[in-house]
mmCIF file of C-alpha atoms and ligand atoms in Angstrom:
data_model
loop_
_atom_site.group_PDB
_atom_site.id
_atom_site.type_symbol
_atom_site.label_atom_id
_atom_site.label_comp_id
_atom_site.label_asym_id
_atom_site.label_seq_id
_atom_site.Cartn_x
_atom_site.Cartn_y
_atom_site.Cartn_z
ATOM 1 C CA MET D 2 106.244 91.228 77.567
ATOM 2 C CA ASN D 3 102.544 91.210 78.279
ATOM 3 C CA SER D 4 102.765 91.981 81.977
ATOM 4 C CA ALA D 5 105.148 94.965 81.177
ATOM 5 C CA LYS D 6 102.609 96.243 78.779
ATOM 6 C CA ASN D 7 99.836 95.959 81.319
ATOM 7 C CA ALA D 8 101.792 97.186 84.299
ATOM 8 C CA PRO D 9 100.304 100.470 85.552
ATOM 9 C CA LYS D 10 101.960 103.688 85.081
ATOM 10 C CA PRO D 11 103.841 104.472 88.296
ATOM 11 C CA ALA D 12 102.311 107.364 90.536
ATOM 12 C CA LYS D 13 103.780 110.598 89.582
ATOM 13 C CA LEU D 14 106.323 111.930 92.179
ATOM 14 C CA THR D 15 106.871 115.654 92.889
ATOM 15 C CA PRO D 16 109.433 116.327 95.560
ATOM 16 C CA ASN D 17 109.015 119.239 97.996
ATOM 17 C CA LEU D 18 105.459 120.004 96.751
ATOM 18 C CA GLY D 19 104.020 123.203 98.360
ATOM 19 C CA LEU D 20 100.468 122.393 99.869
ATOM 20 C CA LYS D 21 99.208 125.815 100.627
ATOM 21 C CA HIS D 22 96.618 125.547 97.984
ATOM 22 C CA ARG D 23 95.686 121.995 98.730
ATOM 23 C CA ASN D 24 94.449 122.514 102.188
ATOM 24 C CA SER D 25 91.549 124.624 103.029
ATOM 25 C CA PHE D 26 93.164 126.285 106.107
ATOM 26 C CA GLY D 27 95.762 127.653 103.787
ATOM 27 C CA LEU D 28 98.624 126.540 105.806
ATOM 28 C CA ASP D 29 102.129 126.837 104.250
ATOM 29 C CA SER D 30 103.265 123.225 104.230
ATOM 30 C CA LYS D 31 105.586 121.239 102.143
ATOM 31 C CA ALA D 32 105.372 117.548 101.249
ATOM 32 C CA GLU D 33 108.828 116.039 100.983
ATOM 33 C CA LEU D 34 107.605 113.353 98.505
ATOM 34 C CA ALA D 35 104.143 113.908 96.939
ATOM 35 C CA TYR D 36 102.823 111.027 94.842
ATOM 36 C CA GLU D 37 99.721 111.654 92.745
ATOM 37 C CA ILE D 38 97.489 108.487 92.568
ATOM 38 C CA THR D 39 95.319 108.565 89.426
ATOM 39 C CA SER D 40 94.586 104.884 89.541
ATOM 40 C CA ALA D 41 94.051 102.328 92.357
ATOM 41 C CA ASP D 42 96.472 99.848 90.585
ATOM 42 C CA GLN D 43 99.426 102.165 91.250
ATOM 43 C CA LEU D 44 99.031 101.509 94.886
ATOM 44 C CA PRO D 45 100.467 97.919 95.407
ATOM 45 C CA ALA D 46 103.947 98.785 93.893
ATOM 46 C CA LEU D 47 104.099 102.187 95.668
ATOM 47 C CA MET D 48 103.103 100.910 99.052
ATOM 48 C CA LYS D 49 105.571 98.124 98.648
ATOM 49 C CA GLU D 50 108.383 100.661 97.780
ATOM 50 C CA LEU D 51 107.397 102.862 100.793
ATOM 51 C CA GLY D 52 107.444 99.768 103.005
ATOM 52 C CA ASP D 53 110.842 98.621 101.801
ATOM 53 C CA LYS D 54 112.222 102.071 102.263
ATOM 54 C CA LYS D 55 110.586 102.403 105.738
ATOM 55 C CA LEU D 56 109.118 105.634 104.767
ATOM 56 C CA ALA D 57 106.148 107.286 106.743
ATOM 57 C CA TRP D 58 103.180 107.965 104.541
ATOM 58 C CA ARG D 59 99.773 109.617 104.820
ATOM 59 C CA VAL D 60 96.826 110.478 102.469
ATOM 60 C CA LEU D 61 95.766 113.756 101.556
ATOM 61 C CA GLY D 62 92.281 114.075 99.894
ATOM 62 C CA GLY D 63 90.726 117.470 99.347
ATOM 63 C CA GLY D 64 92.718 118.826 102.372
ATOM 64 C CA SER D 65 89.614 120.327 103.779
ATOM 65 C CA ASN D 66 89.723 118.624 107.248
ATOM 66 C CA VAL D 67 93.375 118.506 108.047
ATOM 67 C CA ILE D 68 95.882 120.660 110.065
ATOM 68 C CA LEU D 69 99.277 120.463 108.237
ATOM 69 C CA PRO D 70 102.597 121.003 109.748
ATOM 70 C CA GLU D 71 105.181 123.127 108.025
ATOM 71 C CA SER D 72 106.735 120.010 106.674
ATOM 72 C CA LEU D 73 105.518 116.626 105.961
ATOM 73 C CA PRO D 74 108.371 114.040 105.798
ATOM 74 C CA GLY D 75 108.201 110.891 103.864
ATOM 75 C CA ALA D 76 105.374 110.206 101.354
ATOM 76 C CA THR D 77 102.237 112.221 100.901
ATOM 77 C CA LEU D 78 99.606 110.446 98.588
ATOM 78 C CA LEU D 79 97.379 112.746 96.724
ATOM 79 C CA ILE D 80 94.396 110.759 95.648
ATOM 80 C CA ASN D 81 93.113 111.796 92.254
ATOM 81 C CA ILE D 82 91.065 108.668 91.329
ATOM 82 C CA LEU D 83 88.211 110.070 89.159
ATOM 83 C CA GLY D 84 85.018 108.868 87.500
ATOM 84 C CA GLN D 85 81.549 108.189 88.634
ATOM 85 C CA GLU D 86 79.182 105.488 87.060
ATOM 86 C CA LEU D 87 75.775 104.016 87.720
ATOM 87 C CA ILE D 88 76.551 100.395 87.984
ATOM 88 C CA GLN D 89 73.306 98.721 89.019
ATOM 89 C CA SER D 90 69.633 99.509 89.398
ATOM 90 C CA ASP D 91 66.632 97.559 90.491
ATOM 91 C CA ASP D 92 62.983 98.684 91.372
ATOM 92 C CA SER D 93 64.092 100.112 94.756
ATOM 93 C CA ASN D 94 67.611 101.372 94.549
ATOM 94 C CA SER D 95 70.460 102.676 92.299
ATOM 95 C CA TRP D 96 74.228 101.806 92.893
ATOM 96 C CA LEU D 97 76.589 104.549 92.020
ATOM 97 C CA SER D 98 80.457 103.687 91.938
ATOM 98 C CA VAL D 99 82.569 106.860 92.395
ATOM 99 C CA GLY D 100 86.247 107.340 92.509
ATOM 100 C CA ALA D 101 87.762 108.502 95.690
ATOM 101 C CA GLY D 102 89.226 111.664 94.208
ATOM 102 C CA VAL D 103 85.926 113.144 92.839
ATOM 103 C CA ASN D 104 85.057 116.400 94.410
ATOM 104 C CA TRP D 105 82.210 115.771 97.028
ATOM 105 C CA HIS D 106 79.957 118.736 95.954
ATOM 106 C CA GLU D 107 80.434 117.956 92.264
ATOM 107 C CA LEU D 108 79.128 114.420 92.894
ATOM 108 C CA VAL D 109 75.987 115.832 94.795
ATOM 109 C CA SER D 110 75.353 118.149 91.799
ATOM 110 C CA TRP D 111 76.065 115.146 89.274
ATOM 111 C CA ALA D 112 73.705 112.880 91.111
ATOM 112 C CA LEU D 113 70.889 115.452 91.123
ATOM 113 C CA GLU D 114 71.384 116.073 87.285
ATOM 114 C CA HIS D 115 71.181 112.375 86.731
ATOM 115 C CA ASN D 116 67.989 111.939 88.677
ATOM 116 C CA LEU D 117 69.574 110.348 91.737
ATOM 117 C CA PRO D 118 68.352 112.611 94.586
ATOM 118 C CA GLY D 119 69.220 111.789 98.227
ATOM 119 C CA LEU D 120 72.525 113.634 98.891
ATOM 120 C CA GLU D 121 71.341 117.196 98.484
ATOM 121 C CA ASN D 122 71.492 117.933 102.200
ATOM 122 C CA LEU D 123 75.277 117.303 102.110
ATOM 123 C CA ALA D 124 75.713 120.053 99.380
ATOM 124 C CA LEU D 125 78.763 122.313 99.515
ATOM 125 C CA ILE D 126 80.755 120.250 101.950
ATOM 126 C CA PRO D 127 84.287 120.731 100.968
ATOM 127 C CA GLY D 128 86.516 117.768 100.168
ATOM 128 C CA THR D 129 86.669 114.515 98.110
ATOM 129 C CA VAL D 130 84.415 111.579 97.971
ATOM 130 C CA GLY D 131 87.223 109.307 99.449
ATOM 131 C CA ALA D 132 87.456 111.484 102.566
ATOM 132 C CA ALA D 133 83.639 111.683 103.193
ATOM 133 C CA PRO D 134 83.338 108.236 104.755
ATOM 134 C CA ILE D 135 86.423 108.582 106.974
ATOM 135 C CA GLN D 136 84.841 111.126 109.140
ATOM 136 C CA ASN D 137 81.323 110.256 107.946
ATOM 137 C CA ILE D 138 80.483 113.723 106.818
ATOM 138 C CA GLY D 139 77.018 115.004 108.008
ATOM 139 C CA ALA D 140 74.908 118.077 107.733
ATOM 140 C CA TYR D 141 71.218 119.237 107.876
ATOM 141 C CA GLY D 142 69.992 115.890 109.206
ATOM 142 C CA LEU D 143 71.840 113.482 107.019
ATOM 143 C CA GLU D 144 75.029 111.567 107.370
ATOM 144 C CA VAL D 145 76.906 110.163 104.272
ATOM 145 C CA GLY D 146 77.063 106.476 105.890
ATOM 146 C CA GLU D 147 73.378 106.163 105.342
ATOM 147 C CA TYR D 148 73.858 106.118 101.661
ATOM 148 C CA ILE D 149 77.048 104.058 101.356
ATOM 149 C CA ASP D 150 76.902 100.454 100.150
ATOM 150 C CA SER D 151 80.486 99.559 100.290
ATOM 151 C CA ILE D 152 84.017 100.951 100.178
ATOM 152 C CA GLU D 153 87.014 99.804 98.199
ATOM 153 C CA ALA D 154 90.342 100.365 99.778
ATOM 154 C CA PHE D 155 93.929 99.412 99.715
ATOM 155 C CA ASP D 156 94.746 97.834 103.208
ATOM 156 C CA SER D 157 98.207 98.563 104.007
ATOM 157 C CA ALA D 158 98.284 96.090 106.861
ATOM 158 C CA ALA D 159 97.302 93.194 104.641
ATOM 159 C CA HIS D 160 98.948 94.756 101.443
ATOM 160 C CA ALA D 161 95.909 93.921 99.481
ATOM 161 C CA PHE D 162 92.675 95.564 98.209
ATOM 162 C CA VAL D 163 89.532 95.076 100.378
ATOM 163 C CA THR D 164 85.921 95.745 99.881
ATOM 164 C CA LEU D 165 84.267 96.838 103.200
ATOM 165 C CA PRO D 166 80.465 96.509 103.306
ATOM 166 C CA LYS D 167 78.558 99.394 105.021
ATOM 167 C CA GLU D 168 78.191 97.257 108.217
ATOM 168 C CA ALA D 169 81.896 96.906 108.543
ATOM 169 C CA CYS D 170 82.481 100.649 108.231
ATOM 170 C CA GLN D 171 81.035 101.319 111.752
ATOM 171 C CA PHE D 172 79.691 104.725 110.893
ATOM 172 C CA ALA D 173 78.887 106.927 113.811
ATOM 173 C CA TYR D 174 78.751 110.689 114.434
ATOM 174 C CA ARG D 175 81.823 112.114 112.793
ATOM 175 C CA ASP D 176 83.387 108.614 113.092
ATOM 176 C CA SER D 177 83.954 105.344 111.219
ATOM 177 C CA TYR D 178 86.179 102.220 111.186
ATOM 178 C CA PHE D 179 88.739 104.022 108.925
ATOM 179 C CA LYS D 180 89.025 106.920 111.366
ATOM 180 C CA GLN D 181 89.540 104.338 114.390
ATOM 181 C CA ASN D 182 92.361 102.706 112.215
ATOM 182 C CA PRO D 183 94.309 105.642 111.110
ATOM 183 C CA ASN D 184 97.014 105.357 108.337
ATOM 184 C CA ARG D 185 95.860 101.748 107.429
ATOM 185 C CA PHE D 186 93.271 102.095 104.627
ATOM 186 C CA ILE D 187 93.541 104.115 101.437
ATOM 187 C CA VAL D 188 90.171 104.555 100.096
ATOM 188 C CA THR D 189 89.945 104.206 96.306
ATOM 189 C CA LYS D 190 86.258 103.868 95.573
ATOM 190 C CA VAL D 191 83.041 104.435 97.230
ATOM 191 C CA VAL D 192 79.736 102.587 96.121
ATOM 192 C CA PHE D 193 76.589 104.528 97.109
ATOM 193 C CA LYS D 194 73.208 102.846 97.377
ATOM 194 C CA ILE D 195 70.507 105.479 96.661
ATOM 195 C CA PRO D 196 66.935 104.524 97.263
ATOM 196 C CA LYS D 197 64.428 105.378 94.456
ATOM 197 C CA ALA D 198 61.793 106.398 96.863
ATOM 198 C CA TRP D 199 62.879 109.794 97.730
ATOM 199 C CA GLN D 200 61.661 111.886 100.589
ATOM 200 C CA ALA D 201 62.602 115.503 101.678
ATOM 201 C CA ARG D 202 64.642 115.487 104.755
ATOM 202 C CA LEU D 203 63.602 118.633 106.590
ATOM 203 C CA GLN D 204 64.000 118.075 110.109
ATOM 204 C CA TYR D 205 66.931 120.479 110.664
ATOM 205 C CA ALA D 206 65.330 123.711 111.917
ATOM 206 C CA ASP D 207 67.220 126.126 109.556
ATOM 207 C CA LEU D 208 66.209 124.074 106.626
ATOM 208 C CA ALA D 209 62.523 123.496 107.471
ATOM 209 C CA LYS D 210 62.224 127.402 108.033
ATOM 210 C CA GLN D 211 63.100 127.965 104.387
ATOM 211 C CA PHE D 212 60.215 126.059 103.202
ATOM 212 C CA ALA D 213 57.618 126.723 106.098
ATOM 213 C CA GLU D 214 55.591 129.221 104.098
ATOM 214 C CA SER D 215 55.254 126.895 101.090
ATOM 215 C CA ASN D 216 52.224 124.597 100.659
ATOM 216 C CA SER D 217 53.901 121.823 98.567
ATOM 217 C CA SER D 218 56.787 119.668 99.507
ATOM 218 C CA PRO D 219 60.208 121.025 98.051
ATOM 219 C CA SER D 220 62.001 119.305 95.319
ATOM 220 C CA ALA D 221 65.573 117.951 95.783
ATOM 221 C CA LYS D 222 66.915 120.601 93.737
ATOM 222 C CA GLN D 223 65.194 123.176 95.867
ATOM 223 C CA ILE D 224 66.805 121.561 99.160
ATOM 224 C CA PHE D 225 70.172 121.599 97.363
ATOM 225 C CA ASP D 226 69.923 125.312 96.717
ATOM 226 C CA ALA D 227 68.582 125.979 100.161
ATOM 227 C CA VAL D 228 71.572 124.069 101.670
ATOM 228 C CA CYS D 229 73.960 125.996 99.580
ATOM 229 C CA THR D 230 72.429 129.352 100.713
ATOM 230 C CA ILE D 231 72.328 128.407 104.440
ATOM 231 C CA ARG D 232 75.968 127.228 104.270
ATOM 232 C CA SER D 233 77.233 130.165 102.415
ATOM 233 C CA ASN D 234 75.777 132.558 105.037
ATOM 234 C CA LYS D 235 77.038 130.649 108.046
ATOM 235 C CA LEU D 236 80.324 129.220 107.039
ATOM 236 C CA PRO D 237 83.301 131.002 105.549
ATOM 237 C CA ASP D 238 84.320 130.272 102.006
ATOM 238 C CA PRO D 239 87.780 128.486 102.207
ATOM 239 C CA LYS D 240 88.805 130.191 99.027
ATOM 240 C CA VAL D 241 88.356 133.598 100.838
ATOM 241 C CA ILE D 242 89.161 132.607 104.460
ATOM 242 C CA GLY D 243 91.191 129.677 105.429
ATOM 243 C CA ASN D 244 89.184 127.164 107.504
ATOM 244 C CA ALA D 245 88.356 123.444 108.017
ATOM 245 C CA GLY D 246 84.649 123.811 108.709
ATOM 246 C CA SER D 247 83.711 122.691 112.263
ATOM 247 C CA PHE D 248 86.880 122.689 114.310
ATOM 248 C CA PHE D 249 85.404 120.704 117.254
ATOM 249 C CA GLN D 250 82.898 117.931 117.433
ATOM 250 C CA ASN D 251 79.618 118.413 119.224
ATOM 251 C CA PRO D 252 80.145 116.767 122.554
ATOM 252 C CA ILE D 253 78.061 113.809 123.560
ATOM 253 C CA VAL D 254 77.480 113.825 127.265
ATOM 254 C CA PRO D 255 75.235 111.878 129.745
ATOM 255 C CA SER D 256 71.666 113.354 129.859
ATOM 256 C CA GLU D 257 72.040 113.920 133.666
ATOM 257 C CA GLN D 258 74.995 116.272 132.970
ATOM 258 C CA CYS D 259 72.982 118.008 130.328
ATOM 259 C CA GLU D 260 69.994 118.511 132.661
ATOM 260 C CA GLN D 261 72.299 119.984 135.409
ATOM 261 C CA LEU D 262 73.890 122.254 132.768
ATOM 262 C CA SER D 263 70.456 123.429 131.492
ATOM 263 C CA LYS D 264 69.507 124.288 135.053
ATOM 264 C CA LYS D 265 72.526 126.624 135.246
ATOM 265 C CA PHE D 266 72.430 127.751 131.728
ATOM 266 C CA PRO D 267 68.759 127.813 130.521
ATOM 267 C CA ASN D 268 69.637 128.828 126.970
ATOM 268 C CA LEU D 269 71.887 125.695 126.490
ATOM 269 C CA VAL D 270 71.550 124.128 123.073
ATOM 270 C CA SER D 271 71.433 120.460 123.174
ATOM 271 C CA TYR D 272 69.675 117.595 121.267
ATOM 272 C CA PRO D 273 68.703 114.082 122.275
ATOM 273 C CA ASP D 274 71.262 111.493 121.117
ATOM 274 C CA THR D 275 71.454 107.743 121.946
ATOM 275 C CA PRO D 276 69.346 106.599 125.103
ATOM 276 C CA GLY D 277 70.827 108.249 128.118
ATOM 277 C CA MET D 278 72.992 110.766 126.323
ATOM 278 C CA CYS D 279 72.681 114.133 124.691
ATOM 279 C CA LYS D 280 74.581 116.088 122.194
ATOM 280 C CA LEU D 281 75.511 119.769 123.029
ATOM 281 C CA ALA D 282 76.147 122.500 120.516
ATOM 282 C CA ALA D 283 79.839 123.132 120.722
ATOM 283 C CA GLY D 284 79.341 126.425 118.764
ATOM 284 C CA TRP D 285 77.168 127.711 121.424
ATOM 285 C CA LEU D 286 79.601 126.665 124.348
ATOM 286 C CA ILE D 287 82.583 128.540 122.581
ATOM 287 C CA ASP D 288 80.112 131.489 121.703
ATOM 288 C CA GLN D 289 79.241 131.842 125.544
ATOM 289 C CA CYS D 290 82.844 131.775 126.376
ATOM 290 C CA GLY D 291 83.169 135.139 124.403
ATOM 291 C CA PHE D 292 85.332 133.737 121.551
ATOM 292 C CA LYS D 293 83.140 134.375 118.518
ATOM 293 C CA GLY D 294 84.980 136.794 116.213
ATOM 294 C CA LYS D 295 88.075 136.957 118.438
ATOM 295 C CA ARG D 296 91.320 137.078 116.664
ATOM 296 C CA VAL D 297 94.739 136.027 118.070
ATOM 297 C CA GLY D 298 97.454 137.026 115.544
ATOM 298 C CA PRO D 299 96.885 135.485 112.239
ATOM 299 C CA VAL D 300 94.155 133.093 113.335
ATOM 300 C CA GLY D 301 90.659 133.538 115.011
ATOM 301 C CA VAL D 302 87.092 132.334 115.520
ATOM 302 C CA TYR D 303 84.757 133.064 112.738
ATOM 303 C CA GLU D 304 82.513 135.777 113.363
ATOM 304 C CA ASN D 305 79.209 134.122 112.226
ATOM 305 C CA GLN D 306 79.902 130.690 113.753
ATOM 306 C CA ALA D 307 82.042 129.999 116.794
ATOM 307 C CA LEU D 308 82.601 126.445 115.934
ATOM 308 C CA VAL D 309 84.838 127.393 112.970
ATOM 309 C CA LEU D 310 88.373 128.491 113.457
ATOM 310 C CA VAL D 311 90.044 130.616 110.643
ATOM 311 C CA ASN D 312 93.349 131.506 109.314
ATOM 312 C CA HIS D 313 93.150 135.127 108.346
ATOM 313 C CA GLY D 314 96.478 134.662 106.497
ATOM 314 C CA GLY D 315 100.001 133.376 107.379
ATOM 315 C CA GLY D 316 98.752 131.347 110.392
ATOM 316 C CA THR D 317 100.584 128.090 111.211
ATOM 317 C CA SER D 318 99.269 124.878 112.643
ATOM 318 C CA THR D 319 100.796 126.035 115.986
ATOM 319 C CA ASP D 320 98.893 129.244 115.898
ATOM 320 C CA ILE D 321 95.560 127.201 115.445
ATOM 321 C CA LEU D 322 96.374 124.634 117.909
ATOM 322 C CA ASN D 323 97.296 127.236 120.624
ATOM 323 C CA LEU D 324 93.943 128.979 119.987
ATOM 324 C CA ALA D 325 92.162 125.548 120.136
ATOM 325 C CA LYS D 326 93.800 124.948 123.543
ATOM 326 C CA SER D 327 92.534 128.078 125.070
ATOM 327 C CA ILE D 328 89.080 127.624 123.637
ATOM 328 C CA ARG D 329 89.058 123.979 125.258
ATOM 329 C CA GLU D 330 90.263 125.299 128.513
ATOM 330 C CA GLU D 331 87.720 127.908 128.806
ATOM 331 C CA VAL D 332 84.949 125.643 127.762
ATOM 332 C CA LEU D 333 86.056 123.097 130.357
ATOM 333 C CA LYS D 334 86.208 125.715 133.099
ATOM 334 C CA LYS D 335 82.821 127.201 132.452
ATOM 335 C CA PHE D 336 80.844 124.020 131.490
ATOM 336 C CA GLY D 337 82.918 121.065 132.575
ATOM 337 C CA VAL D 338 82.893 119.654 129.053
ATOM 338 C CA GLN D 339 85.852 118.460 126.912
ATOM 339 C CA LEU D 340 85.827 119.447 123.412
ATOM 340 C CA GLU D 341 87.439 117.130 120.882
ATOM 341 C CA ILE D 342 89.142 118.469 117.695
ATOM 342 C CA GLU D 343 87.375 117.482 114.620
ATOM 343 C CA PRO D 344 90.057 117.864 111.790
ATOM 344 C CA ASN D 345 93.057 115.508 111.484
ATOM 345 C CA ILE D 346 96.298 116.804 112.918
ATOM 346 C CA LEU D 347 98.960 115.489 110.560
HETATM 347 N N1 EPU N 8 75.358 128.395 118.037
HETATM 348 C C1 EPU N 8 75.654 129.531 118.685
HETATM 349 N N2 EPU N 8 76.688 130.359 118.413
HETATM 350 C C2 EPU N 8 77.595 129.901 117.376
HETATM 351 C C3 EPU N 8 77.427 128.778 116.682
HETATM 352 C C4 EPU N 8 76.280 127.980 116.949
HETATM 353 O O1 EPU N 8 74.941 129.843 119.546
HETATM 354 O O2 EPU N 8 78.612 130.783 117.234
HETATM 355 C C5 EPU N 8 74.174 127.652 118.198
HETATM 356 C C6 EPU N 8 73.155 127.919 117.040
HETATM 357 O O3 EPU N 8 72.410 128.943 117.380
HETATM 358 C C7 EPU N 8 72.498 126.450 116.959
HETATM 359 C C8 EPU N 8 73.428 125.470 117.531
HETATM 360 O O4 EPU N 8 74.620 126.111 118.108
HETATM 361 O O5 EPU N 8 71.431 126.522 117.931
HETATM 362 C C9 EPU N 8 74.048 124.625 116.537
HETATM 363 O O6 EPU N 8 74.673 125.393 115.407
HETATM 364 P P1 EPU N 8 74.594 125.153 113.803
HETATM 365 O O7 EPU N 8 73.211 124.741 113.484
HETATM 366 O O8 EPU N 8 75.373 126.083 113.175
HETATM 367 O O9 EPU N 8 75.250 123.698 113.831
HETATM 368 P P2 EPU N 8 76.587 123.063 114.467
HETATM 369 O O10 EPU N 8 76.138 121.955 115.406
HETATM 370 O O11 EPU N 8 77.459 124.147 114.867
HETATM 371 C C10 EPU N 8 76.788 120.943 112.749
HETATM 372 C C11 EPU N 8 78.025 120.424 111.977
HETATM 373 C C12 EPU N 8 78.222 121.195 110.691
HETATM 374 C C13 EPU N 8 76.854 121.173 109.851
HETATM 375 C C14 EPU N 8 75.792 121.773 110.740
HETATM 376 C C15 EPU N 8 74.353 121.547 109.971
HETATM 377 C C16 EPU N 8 79.356 119.375 113.610
HETATM 378 C C17 EPU N 8 80.598 119.226 114.392
HETATM 379 N N3 EPU N 8 79.096 120.316 112.805
HETATM 380 O O12 EPU N 8 77.226 122.353 113.176
HETATM 381 O O13 EPU N 8 79.217 120.425 110.005
HETATM 382 O O14 EPU N 8 77.048 121.799 108.718
HETATM 383 O O15 EPU N 8 75.654 121.050 112.023
HETATM 384 O O16 EPU N 8 73.879 120.380 109.997
HETATM 385 O O17 EPU N 8 78.612 118.469 113.924
HETATM 386 C C18 EPU N 8 81.515 120.394 109.665
HETATM 387 O O18 EPU N 8 81.436 119.272 110.141
HETATM 388 O O19 EPU N 8 82.600 120.760 109.205
HETATM 389 C C19 EPU N 8 80.320 121.091 109.481
HETATM 390 C C20 EPU N 8 80.264 122.359 109.111
#
């Protein structure tokens, strides 16, 4: 009796769910079986059922970093686990526990309002909290991994919940242990550790420029506002023009190759990376190949930022991947550099 009473409500199933409004590229896609997960404890029974039926599955968070095909067979898990809570605090840090389905930007705003500054450089990044650690979202001199304490996830290989401390998450540039092990973990909760000693992070040139004329150091709220302004000017709003943010990673190449390239292309944009390596601005490489603002049927390259591919309406994953292919070929031909696609191709 008791166990039945305490059993979690099963995940809500919607067959043939249209996903056009659940992916920022605005691609027409249908999920054969869409399950809405509102609580982590729905996962063990659901994952057992999918395993027993040998059904393929994947997770869809905010849909802001995916390229969806016209149809997604098997199960698509829509993670809608909400809630954020300050769970611990000492003299130096605050620990914040957040459900994987919480909207990322709303969390950044909430943290600021609750006097927990630190995440403001990552304002306005689309997507959910659960998706943020997978590709280790980063912008304006900050990556989310830096602020993560641990991650709770359902490990489908072990059929059990696991808590991975930050060190186990192997965060790197747009990379993590989760990304390296696709379709294994379902992130349910992220615990952030936010230092109480806050310091403005202004090393990113565009951001520093905003405050160059002011004598005093900006507040976290002022940085938040500035990041929102910079992003809105440079990146297309997915509600207006379908896109998935940066479409390629900034390639990391040996410093020697970088030096040779800068001799040939004196305006090359590059940044020092780990010793012996340097990071090239993929947007610059693509721009130099003449793709900025170019349109190919219903898809194209954004006019203000060549690293962003856009869906002007009615484009399919094939249209986008064909355009990506010609960009990769041209960049390889002109610069000898391989670009890697950033969003997940489902
Ligand atoms: N550039 C061009 N032409 C372009 C685009 C860029 O010449 O069309 C040059 C810029 O002038 C600049 C350099 O390339 O000198 C870098 O451009 P930008 O500052 O716009 O940053 P990014 O390297 O293109 C990265 C992230 C963004 C993040 C910004 C700010 C990646 C793949 N992208 O872009 O992240 O917001 O830095 O930190 O690392 C995302 O991942 O979806 C994303 C938007």
